[in-house]
Coordinates of C-alpha atoms in Angstrom, one line a residue:
M82 CA -6.7 -20.4 37.4
T83 CA -5.6 -16.7 37.2
H84 CA -4.2 -15.3 34.0
P85 CA -0.4 -15.3 34.1
I86 CA 0.3 -12.0 32.2
P87 CA 0.3 -8.9 34.3
D88 CA -2.5 -6.4 33.5
D89 CA -0.1 -3.6 32.6
A90 CA 1.7 -5.9 30.1
L91 CA -1.6 -6.0 28.1
D92 CA -1.4 -2.2 27.7
A93 CA 1.3 -2.6 25.0
D94 CA 2.0 -4.1 21.6
I95 CA 1.9 -7.9 22.0
A96 CA 3.3 -10.6 19.7
I97 CA 1.9 -14.1 20.1
L98 CA 4.0 -16.7 18.2
A99 CA 3.6 -20.4 17.9
K100 CA 3.6 -23.3 15.4
K101 CA 0.3 -24.7 14.1
G102 CA -1.7 -26.4 16.9
A103 CA 0.3 -25.1 19.8
G104 CA -2.5 -22.8 20.9
K105 CA -1.7 -19.3 19.7
T106 CA -5.2 -18.3 18.7
Y107 CA -6.6 -19.9 21.8
T108 CA -4.1 -17.9 23.9
A109 CA -5.0 -14.7 22.0
K110 CA -8.7 -15.2 22.6
G111 CA -8.0 -15.5 26.3
I112 CA -6.3 -12.2 26.3
V113 CA -9.1 -10.6 24.3
E114 CA -11.6 -12.0 26.8
R115 CA -9.7 -10.2 29.5
L116 CA -9.8 -7.0 27.5
L117 CA -13.5 -7.3 26.8
D118 CA -14.2 -7.9 30.5
D119 CA -12.5 -4.6 31.2
G120 CA -14.6 -2.8 28.7
A121 CA -11.7 -2.3 26.2
R122 CA -12.3 -1.4 22.6
V123 CA -11.2 -4.4 20.4
L124 CA -11.0 -4.9 16.7
V125 CA -10.0 -8.2 15.2
L126 CA -8.9 -8.7 11.5
D127 CA -9.6 -12.4 10.9
P128 CA -8.5 -14.1 7.6
L129 CA -9.3 -17.6 9.1
S130 CA -12.9 -17.1 10.1
T131 CA -12.2 -18.4 13.6
W132 CA -12.9 -15.5 15.9
W133 CA -16.7 -15.5 15.7
G134 CA -16.6 -18.1 18.6
L135 CA -16.3 -15.1 21.0
K136 CA -20.1 -14.8 20.6
S137 CA -20.8 -18.1 22.3
S138 CA -20.0 -19.9 25.5
A139 CA -17.4 -22.7 25.5
D140 CA -20.0 -25.4 25.3
G141 CA -22.1 -23.5 22.8
E142 CA -25.2 -23.5 25.1
S143 CA -25.3 -19.9 26.0
A144 CA -24.3 -16.5 24.7
G145 CA -20.7 -15.2 24.8
Y146 CA -19.6 -11.6 24.3
P147 CA -21.7 -9.1 22.4
I148 CA -19.0 -8.5 19.8
A149 CA -20.1 -7.6 16.2
V150 CA -19.0 -10.0 13.5
F151 CA -18.9 -8.6 10.0
G152 CA -18.6 -11.1 7.2
G153 CA -18.3 -14.9 7.2
P154 CA -20.9 -17.6 7.8
H155 CA -21.6 -16.5 11.3
G156 CA -21.5 -12.8 10.6
D157 CA -24.1 -10.4 12.0
M158 CA -23.8 -8.5 8.7
P159 CA -22.2 -9.2 5.3
L160 CA -18.9 -7.6 4.7
T161 CA -17.7 -6.0 1.5
E162 CA -14.6 -4.1 0.5
S163 CA -16.5 -0.8 0.2
M164 CA -17.5 -0.9 3.8
A165 CA -14.0 -0.5 5.1
R166 CA -14.0 3.3 5.6
P167 CA -17.5 3.7 6.9
L168 CA -16.9 0.9 9.5
A169 CA -13.6 2.5 10.5
E170 CA -15.5 5.8 11.0
I171 CA -18.0 4.1 13.3
I172 CA -15.4 2.1 15.3
S173 CA -13.2 5.2 15.7
R174 CA -15.9 7.0 17.7
E175 CA -17.8 4.2 19.4
N176 CA -17.0 1.4 21.7
L177 CA -18.0 -1.3 19.2
P178 CA -15.9 -4.5 19.7
A179 CA -15.8 -6.1 16.3
V180 CA -14.4 -8.9 14.2
M181 CA -13.8 -8.4 10.5
D182 CA -14.1 -11.9 9.0
I183 CA -12.3 -11.4 5.7
A184 CA -11.6 -15.1 5.1
F185 CA -13.8 -15.3 2.0
M186 CA -12.4 -12.3 0.3
K187 CA -9.7 -12.8 -2.4
K188 CA -6.2 -11.9 -1.3
A189 CA -6.2 -8.6 -3.2
E190 CA -9.6 -7.6 -1.7
Q191 CA -8.3 -8.5 1.8
Q192 CA -5.3 -6.2 1.3
R193 CA -7.3 -3.3 -0.1
F194 CA -9.9 -3.6 2.7
T195 CA -7.2 -3.6 5.3
C196 CA -5.5 -0.6 3.8
D197 CA -8.6 1.4 3.7
L198 CA -9.8 0.4 7.1
L199 CA -6.5 1.1 8.9
E200 CA -5.8 4.3 7.0
E201 CA -9.2 5.7 8.1
L202 CA -8.7 4.5 11.7
F203 CA -5.3 6.0 11.9
A204 CA -6.7 9.4 10.8
K205 CA -9.7 9.4 13.2
N206 CA -9.1 7.1 16.2
R207 CA -7.7 8.6 19.3
D208 CA -8.9 6.5 22.2
P209 CA -7.3 3.2 23.3
L210 CA -8.1 0.5 20.7
W211 CA -6.6 -3.0 20.6
L212 CA -6.1 -4.1 17.0
V213 CA -5.7 -7.9 16.7
L214 CA -4.1 -9.2 13.5
E215 CA -4.7 -12.9 13.1
E216 CA -2.1 -14.4 10.8
A217 CA -0.2 -11.1 11.1
H218 CA 2.3 -12.1 8.4
V219 CA -0.5 -11.8 5.9
F220 CA -0.8 -8.1 6.7
A221 CA 2.9 -7.4 7.4
P222 CA 5.0 -9.8 5.3
Q223 CA 8.8 -9.7 5.4
S224 CA 9.0 -8.5 1.8
P225 CA 5.7 -6.9 0.8
T226 CA 5.1 -6.6 -2.9
G227 CA 2.2 -5.3 -5.1
V228 CA -1.0 -4.7 -3.3
E229 CA 0.5 -6.0 -0.1
A230 CA 2.7 -2.9 0.2
S231 CA -0.2 -0.5 0.8
A232 CA -1.7 -2.6 3.6
F233 CA 1.8 -3.1 5.1
H234 CA 2.4 0.6 5.2
E235 CA -0.7 1.1 7.4
V236 CA 0.2 -1.8 9.7
D237 CA 3.8 -0.5 10.0
R238 CA 2.6 3.0 10.7
I239 CA 0.4 1.8 13.5
A240 CA 3.2 -0.4 14.9
R241 CA 5.7 2.6 14.9
M242 CA 3.5 5.5 15.8
G243 CA 0.1 4.1 16.7
R244 CA 0.4 4.4 20.5
S245 CA 0.1 8.2 20.3
F246 CA -3.2 7.6 18.5
G247 CA -4.6 5.1 20.9
F248 CA -3.5 1.8 19.1
R249 CA -2.3 -1.3 20.8
L250 CA -1.3 -4.0 18.3
I251 CA -1.6 -7.7 18.9
S252 CA 0.1 -9.7 16.2
I253 CA -0.5 -13.5 16.0
T254 CA 1.4 -15.7 13.6
Q255 CA 2.7 -19.2 13.1
R256 CA 5.4 -18.0 10.8
S257 CA 7.5 -15.5 12.8
S258 CA 10.2 -15.7 10.1
R259 CA 7.7 -14.2 7.7
L260 CA 6.5 -11.4 9.9
H261 CA 8.1 -8.1 9.1
K262 CA 10.9 -7.4 11.6
D263 CA 9.8 -3.7 12.0
V264 CA 6.5 -4.9 13.4
L265 CA 7.9 -7.7 15.5
T266 CA 10.6 -5.6 17.1
Q267 CA 8.0 -3.0 18.3
A268 CA 6.3 -5.6 20.6
A269 CA 6.9 -4.8 24.3
T270 CA 5.2 -8.1 25.3
M271 CA 6.2 -11.4 23.8
V272 CA 4.2 -14.6 24.1
A273 CA 6.2 -17.5 22.6
L274 CA 4.5 -20.9 22.5
R275 CA 5.9 -24.1 21.0
I276 CA 8.0 -23.4 17.9
Q277 CA 10.3 -26.0 16.3
H278 CA 11.6 -24.7 13.1
Q279 CA 14.9 -22.9 13.5
L280 CA 13.9 -20.1 11.1
D281 CA 10.8 -19.3 13.1
Q282 CA 12.7 -19.7 16.4
K283 CA 15.4 -17.1 15.5
P284 CA 13.2 -13.9 15.8
I285 CA 12.0 -15.1 19.2
L286 CA 15.4 -15.9 20.5
D287 CA 16.7 -12.6 19.2
W288 CA 14.0 -10.8 21.1
F289 CA 14.6 -12.6 24.4
T290 CA 18.4 -12.2 24.0
A291 CA 17.9 -8.4 23.6
N292 CA 15.4 -8.0 26.4
A293 CA 15.9 -10.7 29.0
D294 CA 18.9 -11.7 31.1
G295 CA 21.3 -14.3 29.6
D296 CA 20.1 -17.2 31.7
F297 CA 16.4 -16.8 30.8
A298 CA 17.3 -16.4 27.1
K299 CA 19.3 -19.7 27.3
T300 CA 16.3 -21.4 28.9
V301 CA 14.0 -20.2 26.1
K302 CA 16.5 -21.5 23.5
A303 CA 16.7 -25.0 25.2
N304 CA 13.0 -25.5 25.7
L305 CA 11.1 -23.5 23.0
A306 CA 10.6 -26.6 20.8
N307 CA 9.3 -28.8 23.7
L308 CA 6.6 -26.7 25.3
D309 CA 3.2 -28.3 25.9
V310 CA 0.1 -27.0 24.2
G311 CA -1.0 -23.7 25.9
E312 CA 2.4 -23.3 27.6
A313 CA 4.6 -20.3 26.7
F314 CA 7.6 -18.2 27.5
V315 CA 6.3 -14.7 28.3
G316 CA 8.3 -11.5 28.3
A317 CA 7.1 -8.0 29.2
T318 CA 9.9 -5.5 29.0
D319 CA 8.1 -2.6 30.5
Q320 CA 7.3 -4.6 33.6
D321 CA 10.6 -6.5 33.7
F322 CA 8.5 -9.7 33.7
F323 CA 9.9 -12.9 32.2
D324 CA 8.5 -16.4 33.0
R325 CA 7.4 -19.8 31.7
V326 CA 3.6 -19.9 32.1
K327 CA 0.6 -22.1 31.4
F328 CA -2.5 -20.3 30.1
P329 CA -6.0 -21.0 31.5
R330 CA -8.9 -22.3 29.4
I331 CA -11.0 -19.7 27.6
T332 CA -14.7 -19.1 28.5
T333 CA -15.9 -18.8 24.9
L334 CA -16.3 -21.3 22.1
D335 CA -13.0 -22.6 20.7
S336 CA -14.0 -22.1 17.1
S337 CA -10.4 -22.5 15.9
A338 CA -10.1 -26.0 17.3
T339 CA -9.5 -28.9 14.8
P340 CA -11.8 -31.9 15.7
K341 CA -9.9 -35.1 16.3
R342 CA -10.9 -38.4 14.6
G343 CA -14.4 -39.4 15.7
E344 CA -15.2 -36.0 17.2
K345 CA -17.7 -33.5 15.9
R346 CA -17.2 -29.7 15.8
V347 CA -19.3 -27.9 18.4
E348 CA -22.0 -25.9 16.8
P349 CA -23.3 -23.2 19.1
K350 CA -26.9 -23.1 20.0
T351 CA -26.8 -19.5 21.2
L352 CA -24.8 -16.5 19.9
A353 CA -24.7 -13.2 21.7
E354 CA -26.9 -10.6 20.0
V355 CA -25.6 -7.2 19.0
D356 CA -27.6 -4.1 18.1
L357 CA -26.3 -2.9 14.8
S358 CA -29.1 -0.6 13.9
A359 CA -26.8 2.4 14.3
V360 CA -24.3 0.8 12.0
R361 CA -26.8 0.0 9.3
E362 CA -28.1 3.6 9.6
A363 CA -24.6 5.0 9.2
L364 CA -23.8 2.7 6.3
D365 CA -27.0 3.7 4.5
A366 CA -26.6 7.5 5.2
P367 CA -25.9 9.7 2.2
V368 CA -22.6 11.6 2.1
E369 CA -22.2 15.2 1.1
E370 CA -19.5 14.5 -1.5
P371 CA -20.4 11.1 -3.1
S372 CA -17.6 9.0 -4.4
A373 CA -17.5 7.4 -7.8
K374 CA -19.2 4.3 -6.3
T375 CA -22.0 6.1 -4.5
K376 CA -22.8 8.2 -7.5
I377 CA -23.8 5.1 -9.5
V378 CA -26.5 3.7 -7.1
K379 CA -29.2 4.4 -9.7
V380 CA -27.6 2.1 -12.3
V381 CA -26.7 -0.7 -9.9
D382 CA -28.7 -4.0 -9.9
E383 CA -29.4 -4.0 -6.2
A384 CA -30.9 -7.5 -6.3
A385 CA -27.8 -8.9 -7.9
I386 CA -25.6 -7.3 -5.2
E387 CA -27.7 -8.5 -2.4
K388 CA -27.6 -12.1 -3.7
A389 CA -23.8 -11.8 -4.0
R390 CA -23.6 -10.6 -0.4
Q391 CA -25.9 -13.5 0.9
D392 CA -23.9 -16.1 -1.1
G393 CA -20.6 -14.7 0.2
Y394 CA -19.4 -13.9 -3.3
A395 CA -17.2 -10.8 -2.8
A396 CA -16.0 -11.1 -6.4
G397 CA -19.6 -11.1 -7.6
E398 CA -20.4 -7.9 -5.8
R399 CA -17.2 -6.2 -7.1
A400 CA -18.1 -7.2 -10.6
A401 CA -21.5 -5.6 -10.2
W402 CA -20.0 -2.4 -9.0
E403 CA -17.5 -2.3 -11.8
A404 CA -20.2 -2.9 -14.4
A405 CA -22.2 -0.1 -12.9
I406 CA -19.3 2.3 -12.9
Q407 CA -18.7 1.4 -16.5
A408 CA -22.3 2.0 -17.3
L409 CA -22.3 5.4 -15.7
H410 CA -19.1 6.4 -17.5
Q411 CA -20.6 5.3 -20.8
A412 CA -23.7 7.3 -20.1
K413 CA -21.6 10.4 -19.5
V414 CA -19.6 9.8 -22.6
D415 CA -22.8 9.5 -24.7
E416 CA -24.1 12.7 -23.2
V417 CA -20.9 14.6 -24.1
R418 CA -20.8 13.2 -27.6
A419 CA -24.4 14.0 -28.2
A420 CA -23.7 17.7 -27.7
P421 CA -23.1 19.9 -30.8
K422 CA -19.5 19.7 -32.0
P423 CA -17.8 22.3 -34.2
E424 CA -15.5 19.7 -35.7
P425 CA -15.2 15.8 -35.9
E426 CA -13.0 13.9 -33.4
I427 CA -9.3 13.6 -34.3
S428 CA -7.8 10.2 -34.8
R429 CA -5.1 8.7 -32.5
K430 CA -1.9 10.5 -32.7
A431 CA -3.5 13.1 -34.9
K432 CA -1.6 16.3 -35.6
P433 CA -3.2 19.5 -34.0
R434 CA -5.6 21.2 -36.3
K435 CA -4.5 24.7 -37.3
T436 CA -6.8 27.7 -37.5
E437 CA -5.5 30.5 -39.7
G438 CA -3.9 33.2 -37.6
E439 CA -4.9 31.6 -34.3
N440 CA -2.7 30.4 -31.5
P441 CA -2.8 26.6 -31.5
L442 CA -3.1 26.6 -27.7
V443 CA -6.1 28.9 -27.9
A444 CA -7.7 26.7 -30.5
A445 CA -7.1 23.6 -28.4
A446 CA -8.7 25.2 -25.3
R447 CA -11.7 26.2 -27.5
R448 CA -12.1 22.6 -28.8
I449 CA -12.7 21.2 -25.2
W450 CA -14.7 24.1 -23.7
P451 CA -16.0 24.2 -20.9
A452 CA -13.4 21.7 -19.7
K453 CA -10.3 23.2 -18.0
L454 CA -6.9 21.4 -18.0
T455 CA -3.4 22.1 -17.0
W456 CA -0.9 23.3 -19.6
A457 CA 0.6 19.8 -19.9
A458 CA -2.8 18.1 -20.2
L459 CA -4.0 20.6 -22.8
C460 CA -0.9 20.0 -24.9
T461 CA -1.1 16.2 -24.6
M462 CA -4.7 16.3 -25.6
D463 CA -3.7 18.2 -28.7
G464 CA -0.8 16.0 -29.6
R465 CA 2.1 18.4 -28.7
K466 CA 4.6 18.6 -25.8
A467 CA 4.4 21.2 -23.1
R468 CA 8.1 22.2 -23.1
G469 CA 10.6 23.9 -25.2
G470 CA 10.9 27.4 -26.7
H471 CA 8.0 27.0 -29.2
F472 CA 5.5 26.0 -26.4
N473 CA 6.7 28.8 -24.1
S474 CA 6.3 31.4 -27.0
L475 CA 2.7 30.2 -27.7
K476 CA 1.8 30.2 -24.0
R477 CA 3.3 33.7 -23.4
S478 CA 1.6 35.1 -26.5
A479 CA -1.9 33.7 -25.4
L480 CA -1.5 35.1 -21.9
D481 CA -0.2 38.5 -23.0
L482 CA -3.1 39.0 -25.5
G483 CA -5.6 37.9 -22.9
Q484 CA -6.8 35.0 -24.9
L485 CA -6.1 32.5 -22.1
R486 CA -5.6 33.0 -18.4
E487 CA -4.8 30.7 -15.4
E488 CA -7.1 29.9 -12.5
N489 CA -5.7 27.7 -9.8
G490 CA -3.2 26.2 -12.2
L491 CA -5.8 25.4 -14.9
V492 CA -6.0 27.0 -18.4
V493 CA -9.2 29.1 -18.9
L494 CA -10.5 30.4 -22.2
A495 CA -11.1 34.2 -22.0
E496 CA -13.8 34.2 -24.8
P497 CA -15.7 30.9 -24.6
P498 CA -17.8 29.7 -27.6
E499 CA -21.5 29.3 -27.3
T500 CA -21.5 25.5 -27.5
G501 CA -19.4 22.8 -25.7
G502 CA -16.6 21.1 -27.5
E503 CA -15.2 17.6 -27.5
C504 CA -14.5 15.3 -24.6
P505 CA -11.0 16.1 -23.4
A506 CA -10.6 12.6 -21.8
D507 CA -11.2 11.0 -25.2
L508 CA -8.5 13.2 -26.8
L509 CA -6.1 12.6 -23.9
E510 CA -6.5 8.8 -24.3
Q511 CA -5.9 9.1 -28.1
N512 CA -2.7 11.0 -27.7
L513 CA -1.1 9.6 -24.6
P514 CA 1.9 7.2 -25.3
E515 CA 1.9 3.7 -24.0
P516 CA 1.8 2.5 -21.2
A517 CA 0.3 5.8 -20.0
R518 CA -2.6 5.3 -22.3
S519 CA -3.5 1.9 -20.8
I520 CA -3.3 3.2 -17.3
F521 CA -5.5 6.2 -18.1
K522 CA -8.0 4.0 -19.9
E523 CA -8.3 1.7 -16.9
I524 CA -8.7 4.7 -14.6
R525 CA -11.6 6.0 -16.8
R526 CA -13.2 2.5 -16.9
V527 CA -13.1 1.9 -13.1
P528 CA -12.3 5.2 -11.3
G529 CA -11.7 5.7 -7.6
F530 CA -9.0 3.2 -6.6
N531 CA -5.3 3.6 -5.6
W532 CA -2.2 3.2 -7.8
T533 CA -1.5 -0.3 -6.5
Y534 CA -4.9 -1.5 -7.7
Y535 CA -4.3 -0.2 -11.3
A536 CA -0.8 -1.7 -11.4
E537 CA -2.3 -5.1 -10.4
K538 CA -5.0 -4.8 -13.0
L539 CA -2.4 -4.1 -15.7
G540 CA 0.0 -6.8 -14.6
K541 CA 2.7 -4.3 -13.5
Q542 CA 4.7 -3.8 -10.3
P543 CA 3.7 -0.5 -8.5
R544 CA 7.3 0.5 -7.7
G545 CA 10.5 1.3 -9.5
G546 CA 11.3 3.7 -12.3
H547 CA 9.3 2.0 -15.1
W548 CA 5.9 2.3 -13.3
N549 CA 6.7 5.8 -12.0

């Protein structure tokens, strides 16, 4: 049986919508098999751990497609949140068909991984790449909040502008009412299998009403709830193709199938092998500008992290990284505090110490040498506000006398002391008002993440006036 969708209709954003058990993932796998047969570059984001079956034949007896599976019980390599950007870098320049099995990550980890992966891909990918979103409403919900918002931004950007950067988006969901309309309306090819709930039917009927002739739209409305498994209404606007079709059987293992009573799930005897030596080499390669995470490799318990990877405990690995970051930070704090200090630390909300006849801003800059801060940070560290006539007079006087100068927006002490001063981050933390102090403290404890992450850690919403 030939595939019913025209070849050209696959070179577009595709939406595959159906109720549970109607065959949406099965249908999507058939489309991906066609793409892989044509040598297309395919990347699947899989929060259900069902796409690994592409690596085996339908009966499990022989190998399927040599597609790399990262994460999950059938993965070629464990997957962690920190691997998002390096993997995106590799995929952006290579023809490496891949499945990212993120089913065993926590929801927030899934969202952060997706955000980092897609952000990096959008920046670097330029050749045709089919991006498959299983359970697309997880990545592009109708009303994204908290950590979801950052991941949705990347999906939405790819849906709206991705074609110019090589992207073709395949969105699969059983809850079309929950999929963001800005993503759904960008689809030029619609595959609608059986859907019975009116709320989930409405986006589909709206799409066919807007793109097909009136008679076909009426046929969809009358029969959408009664389609057989694997049967669908297909619309391809660019090819002016609208039809009721039956999809053929896939050639790979249906790892998404639910065994019926008395049946056993097929366990594959053979999985296609994939050479990931280049990937491992790239992941292990040092970078010129190490991030906060890569800088702490010497204090990480590598055995604990490897055990967490093998056991599939993403949270355990994350805890290990956070503990290592905190250990590195504490070591740095101890190093700074061990240096000679001209004066003891000030207490929280302490008033700035005055030096007879010396500009308070100059004294503050001397206390933290060799650190350099902005005017606002320097004042906050010293318990004063960087605004008003008094501040401006002090600033102008210090500049005119050559006691302070500016370099790239930072305050520089013209005549530095022989020894280093106090840790400016400690002083900032002591003098910041709440909730800024709590935010700054969390950033010091675990650096290197985005604002959404810190908002979530502090139990706040990363939007609106209060957070800003």
